[in-house]
Coordinates of C-alpha atoms in Angstrom, one line a residue:
M1 CA -6.2 -31.4 51.0
A2 CA -6.8 -31.7 47.3
R3 CA -4.3 -30.0 45.0
E4 CA -5.6 -26.9 43.3
Q5 CA -6.4 -27.4 39.7
R6 CA -4.2 -25.6 37.2
K7 CA -5.7 -22.9 35.1
D8 CA -2.8 -22.5 32.6
V9 CA -1.0 -24.6 30.1
D10 CA 2.7 -25.4 29.2
Y11 CA 2.3 -25.4 25.5
F12 CA -0.2 -24.6 22.6
P13 CA -0.4 -25.7 18.9
H14 CA 1.6 -23.5 16.6
D15 CA 0.5 -23.8 13.0
C16 CA 3.0 -23.7 10.2
T17 CA 0.7 -21.8 7.9
H18 CA -1.0 -18.5 8.8
G19 CA -4.0 -16.7 7.4
R20 CA -4.8 -13.2 6.3
K21 CA -4.9 -11.7 9.8
M22 CA -1.3 -12.7 10.5
H23 CA -0.3 -11.5 7.0
I24 CA -1.8 -8.1 7.6
I25 CA -0.1 -7.7 11.0
E26 CA 3.3 -8.8 9.7
T27 CA 3.0 -6.6 6.7
K28 CA 2.2 -3.6 8.8
Y29 CA 4.6 -4.1 11.7
G30 CA 7.2 -6.4 10.2
N31 CA 8.9 -8.8 12.6
D32 CA 7.6 -6.8 15.6
G33 CA 4.1 -7.8 14.6
Y34 CA 4.9 -11.4 14.1
A35 CA 6.8 -11.7 17.4
T36 CA 4.2 -9.8 19.4
W37 CA 1.4 -12.1 18.3
F38 CA 3.2 -15.3 19.2
K39 CA 4.6 -13.9 22.4
L40 CA 1.1 -12.8 23.3
L41 CA -0.2 -16.3 22.8
E42 CA 2.5 -17.6 25.1
Q43 CA 1.4 -15.1 27.7
L44 CA -2.3 -16.2 27.3
G45 CA -1.2 -19.8 27.8
K46 CA 0.6 -18.9 31.0
A47 CA -2.1 -16.5 32.2
N48 CA -4.6 -17.6 34.9
N49 CA -7.8 -18.6 33.0
H50 CA -6.1 -17.5 29.7
Y51 CA -7.0 -13.9 29.6
I52 CA -5.0 -10.7 30.4
D53 CA -6.3 -7.5 31.9
A54 CA -4.3 -4.9 30.1
S55 CA -6.1 -2.1 31.8
D56 CA -3.7 -2.6 34.7
E57 CA -0.7 -0.3 34.1
M58 CA 1.8 -2.8 35.5
T59 CA 0.5 -5.6 33.3
L60 CA 0.8 -3.3 30.2
M61 CA 4.3 -2.4 31.2
F62 CA 5.2 -6.1 31.6
L63 CA 3.7 -6.9 28.1
T64 CA 5.7 -4.1 26.4
S65 CA 8.9 -5.5 28.1
V66 CA 8.1 -9.0 26.9
F67 CA 7.3 -7.8 23.3
K68 CA 10.4 -5.5 23.4
I69 CA 8.6 -2.7 21.8
D70 CA 7.2 0.6 23.2
E71 CA 3.8 1.1 24.7
E72 CA 2.4 3.0 21.7
K73 CA 3.2 0.2 19.2
T74 CA 2.0 -2.4 21.7
L75 CA -1.4 -0.7 21.9
S76 CA -1.5 -0.2 18.2
I77 CA -0.9 -3.9 17.5
L78 CA -3.4 -4.9 20.1
N79 CA -6.0 -2.6 18.6
D80 CA -5.4 -4.1 15.1
L81 CA -5.6 -7.6 16.5
A82 CA -9.0 -6.7 18.0
K83 CA -10.2 -5.2 14.7
L84 CA -9.2 -8.3 12.8
G85 CA -10.9 -10.6 15.4
A86 CA -7.7 -12.3 16.5
I87 CA -8.6 -11.2 20.0
D88 CA -12.1 -10.4 21.2
K89 CA -12.9 -6.9 20.1
A90 CA -15.7 -6.2 22.6
L91 CA -13.7 -7.3 25.6
F92 CA -10.7 -5.3 24.5
D93 CA -12.6 -2.1 23.5
D94 CA -14.7 -2.0 26.6
Y95 CA -12.4 -3.4 29.3
K96 CA -8.9 -3.6 27.7
V97 CA -9.0 -7.4 28.4
I98 CA -7.1 -9.6 26.0
F99 CA -8.8 -12.9 25.2
S100 CA -8.8 -15.2 22.1
Q101 CA -11.5 -17.7 21.6
K102 CA -9.6 -19.5 18.9
F103 CA -6.6 -19.9 21.3
A104 CA -8.9 -21.2 24.0
D105 CA -10.4 -23.7 21.6
S106 CA -6.9 -24.9 20.6
I107 CA -6.0 -25.9 24.2
Q108 CA -9.2 -27.7 25.1
D109 CA -7.4 -31.1 25.2
A110 CA -5.3 -29.9 28.2
Y111 CA -8.4 -29.6 30.3
R112 CA -9.9 -33.0 29.3
N113 CA -8.7 -34.7 32.5
R114 CA -9.0 -31.7 34.8
K115 CA -11.9 -31.1 37.1
G116 CA -12.1 -27.5 36.3
K117 CA -13.3 -26.5 32.8
I118 CA -11.6 -23.9 30.7
F119 CA -13.0 -20.3 31.1
Q120 CA -15.6 -19.2 28.6
Y121 CA -16.5 -15.7 27.5
S122 CA -19.3 -15.3 30.1
D123 CA -16.9 -16.5 32.9
I124 CA -14.5 -13.7 32.0
L125 CA -17.2 -11.1 32.1
D126 CA -18.3 -12.3 35.5
E127 CA -14.7 -12.0 36.9
I128 CA -14.4 -8.5 35.3
R129 CA -17.6 -7.4 37.0
Q130 CA -16.5 -8.8 40.4
K131 CA -13.1 -7.1 40.1
N132 CA -14.8 -3.8 39.2
G133 CA -17.3 -4.2 42.1
Q134 CA -20.3 -4.4 39.7
S135 CA -23.3 -6.4 40.6
Y136 CA -25.0 -8.3 37.9
V137 CA -28.7 -7.7 38.6
R138 CA -31.4 -7.2 36.0
M139 CA -33.1 -3.9 36.5
T140 CA -36.7 -4.0 37.6
P141 CA -39.3 -1.6 36.2
N142 CA -39.2 0.5 39.4
D143 CA -35.4 0.8 39.2
A144 CA -35.4 2.0 35.7
N145 CA -38.7 3.9 35.9
L146 CA -39.8 2.2 32.7
T147 CA -43.1 0.6 33.8
E148 CA -44.9 2.3 30.9
V149 CA -43.0 0.4 28.2
I150 CA -43.0 -3.2 29.5
P151 CA -45.4 -5.4 27.7
K152 CA -47.3 -8.0 29.6
V153 CA -45.8 -11.5 29.6
N154 CA -48.0 -14.4 28.6
K155 CA -47.7 -16.6 31.6
S156 CA -49.0 -19.6 29.7
K157 CA -45.8 -19.6 27.5
V158 CA -43.5 -19.5 30.5
K159 CA -42.5 -23.0 31.8
E160 CA -43.5 -23.3 35.4
S161 CA -40.6 -23.7 37.9
K162 CA -40.5 -26.4 40.5
V163 CA -38.8 -24.0 42.8
K164 CA -41.1 -22.0 45.2
E165 CA -42.0 -18.5 43.9
N166 CA -39.5 -15.8 44.9
K167 CA -36.9 -18.2 46.2
E168 CA -33.6 -16.6 45.6
E169 CA -30.7 -18.4 43.9
Y170 CA -27.1 -17.3 44.4
T171 CA -25.0 -17.9 41.3
P172 CA -21.2 -18.4 41.4
N173 CA -20.6 -14.8 40.6
G174 CA -22.8 -13.5 43.5
V175 CA -25.8 -12.7 41.4
V176 CA -29.2 -12.9 42.9
D177 CA -31.5 -14.6 40.3
F178 CA -35.0 -16.0 40.4
P179 CA -35.3 -19.6 39.0
N180 CA -38.8 -18.9 37.7
Q181 CA -37.7 -15.8 35.7
P182 CA -38.8 -15.9 32.0
P183 CA -36.0 -16.8 29.5
A184 CA -34.0 -14.0 27.9
H185 CA -35.7 -12.3 24.9
K186 CA -34.4 -12.8 21.4
I187 CA -33.4 -9.6 19.7
D188 CA -34.5 -8.9 16.1
F189 CA -31.4 -7.0 15.0
D190 CA -32.9 -6.0 11.7
K191 CA -35.8 -4.3 13.4
L192 CA -33.4 -2.8 16.0
L193 CA -31.2 -1.4 13.1
S194 CA -34.3 0.1 11.5
F195 CA -35.5 1.5 14.8
F196 CA -32.2 3.2 15.5
N197 CA -31.9 4.8 12.1
S198 CA -35.5 6.1 12.4
N199 CA -34.7 7.6 15.8
R200 CA -31.1 8.6 15.3
G201 CA -31.7 12.3 14.7
L202 CA -28.4 13.9 13.5
L203 CA -26.3 10.8 14.3
P204 CA -24.6 8.8 11.5
E205 CA -26.7 6.1 9.9
V206 CA -25.9 2.6 10.8
K207 CA -25.5 0.2 7.8
K208 CA -24.7 -3.1 9.4
M209 CA -25.1 -5.0 12.7
S210 CA -21.7 -6.6 13.1
D211 CA -21.1 -9.6 15.4
V212 CA -19.3 -7.3 17.8
R213 CA -22.3 -4.9 17.9
K214 CA -24.7 -7.8 18.4
K215 CA -22.7 -9.3 21.2
R216 CA -22.4 -5.9 23.0
I217 CA -26.2 -5.3 22.7
Q218 CA -27.0 -8.8 24.0
L219 CA -24.9 -8.2 27.1
L220 CA -26.5 -4.9 27.8
E221 CA -30.0 -6.3 27.3
K222 CA -29.1 -9.1 29.7
Q223 CA -27.9 -6.7 32.3
Y224 CA -30.4 -3.9 32.1
G225 CA -33.5 -5.4 30.4
K226 CA -34.9 -5.2 26.9
E227 CA -36.7 -1.9 27.4
S228 CA -33.4 -0.1 28.2
I229 CA -32.3 -0.5 24.5
Q230 CA -35.2 1.4 23.2
T231 CA -35.0 4.0 26.0
V232 CA -31.3 4.8 25.4
I233 CA -31.9 5.2 21.7
Q234 CA -34.7 7.7 22.4
K235 CA -32.7 9.5 25.1
T236 CA -29.8 9.9 22.6
R237 CA -32.2 11.4 20.0
D238 CA -33.5 13.9 22.6
S239 CA -30.1 14.9 23.9
P240 CA -28.9 18.2 22.4
F241 CA -25.3 17.4 23.6
L242 CA -25.2 14.0 21.9
Q243 CA -26.8 15.4 18.8
G244 CA -23.9 17.8 18.3
E245 CA -24.8 20.9 20.4
N246 CA -21.4 21.1 22.0
K247 CA -18.2 23.1 21.6
E248 CA -16.6 20.5 19.3
N249 CA -19.8 19.9 17.3
W250 CA -19.3 16.2 18.1
T251 CA -22.1 13.7 17.7
A252 CA -22.4 10.3 19.4
S253 CA -21.9 7.2 17.2
F254 CA -23.8 3.9 17.5
D255 CA -20.7 2.2 18.9
W256 CA -20.1 5.0 21.4
I257 CA -23.6 4.8 22.6
F258 CA -23.5 1.0 23.2
K259 CA -20.2 0.9 25.2
P260 CA -21.3 -0.2 28.7
A261 CA -20.1 3.0 30.5
N262 CA -21.7 5.4 28.0
F263 CA -24.9 3.3 27.8
L264 CA -25.4 3.5 31.6
K265 CA -24.7 7.3 31.6
I266 CA -27.4 7.9 28.9
L267 CA -29.8 5.6 30.7
E268 CA -29.3 7.6 33.9
D269 CA -29.9 10.9 32.0
N270 CA -26.4 12.3 32.3
Y271 CA -26.8 13.8 28.8
A272 CA -30.5 14.8 29.1
R273 CA -31.6 18.4 28.4
K274 CA -32.7 20.3 31.5
Q275 CA -36.2 20.8 30.2
N276 CA -37.8 18.3 27.9
I277 CA -39.1 20.8 25.3
R278 CA -40.2 18.0 23.0
G279 CA -42.4 16.5 25.7
N280 CA -43.9 19.8 26.9
N281 CA -44.9 20.9 23.4
S282 CA -46.4 17.5 22.5
S283 CA -50.1 17.4 21.9
A284 CA -50.2 13.6 22.2
T285 CA -52.1 12.1 25.1
D286 CA -50.4 10.0 27.8
A287 CA -52.2 6.9 26.5
E288 CA -50.8 7.5 23.0
H289 CA -47.2 7.9 24.4
K290 CA -47.7 4.7 26.4
Q291 CA -48.9 2.7 23.4
S292 CA -46.1 4.1 21.2
A293 CA -43.5 3.1 23.7
I294 CA -44.9 -0.4 24.0
N295 CA -45.1 -0.8 20.2
A296 CA -41.5 0.3 19.9
V297 CA -40.2 -2.2 22.4
N298 CA -42.3 -5.0 21.0
A299 CA -41.0 -4.3 17.5
L300 CA -37.4 -4.6 18.6
F301 CA -38.0 -8.1 19.9
G302 CA -40.3 -9.3 17.1
V303 CA -43.4 -9.3 19.3
K304 CA -46.6 -8.7 17.2

């Protein structure tokens, strides 16, 4: 029986000079910050597939014992490392998973002669979804009740598949996919930013689409379909609770809306008003509503 391939390393490159990120961490936390960062890299090197799930209480307790600091300071340092981009911010914010792309790139040579390749960002997401019991299936129009806002696909632009129509393909993460499915849509983030600000209601205006925001939106679009982005923005605009009508006068922010758990809740109408007053008082026809929705979705994806 073949020996199982290793998914860890015994060493990693340690540069003698450090950039601004390390300077900020060391200035703020002193030697605790410096030691925590390099002890964390050691743990990433030893970790299976080079990422750590800090959402697990025992894992977090172990990390604090390795760092020899308390849990509060550990989380504070990790949060700052995520903000600075030393570890992946989207993975840490959404799942409390610690992963550093720069670290993964630095140990590529160790995998040169191995059959198994080093884990990539998408591989980590697949494992997280499996661990959480989440299926990765693109929502159909019937599932999302969004048939009104899906523009027709020009079949002449879609490359014909050699696989028979409707033949299911089972991917490594258990996903049911169709080989002849059209490619993923490219998001025009400038138009998305403009659309959000035009439909934000009382929410704070968004000034910039950061890389973290773009990555998070791309993942949500891939999971739920492009029409879901427009739908969630509009549902947020029409939700009194998310617009500040609550005991704390709290309003949702752009980043809060596009966290996976919150996004799904909004999509499923967890924050919707009991009676859609705006819809009932509208004098627009159904055809006008339909065309408006189609235009909005097309605008987000640069379709003229």
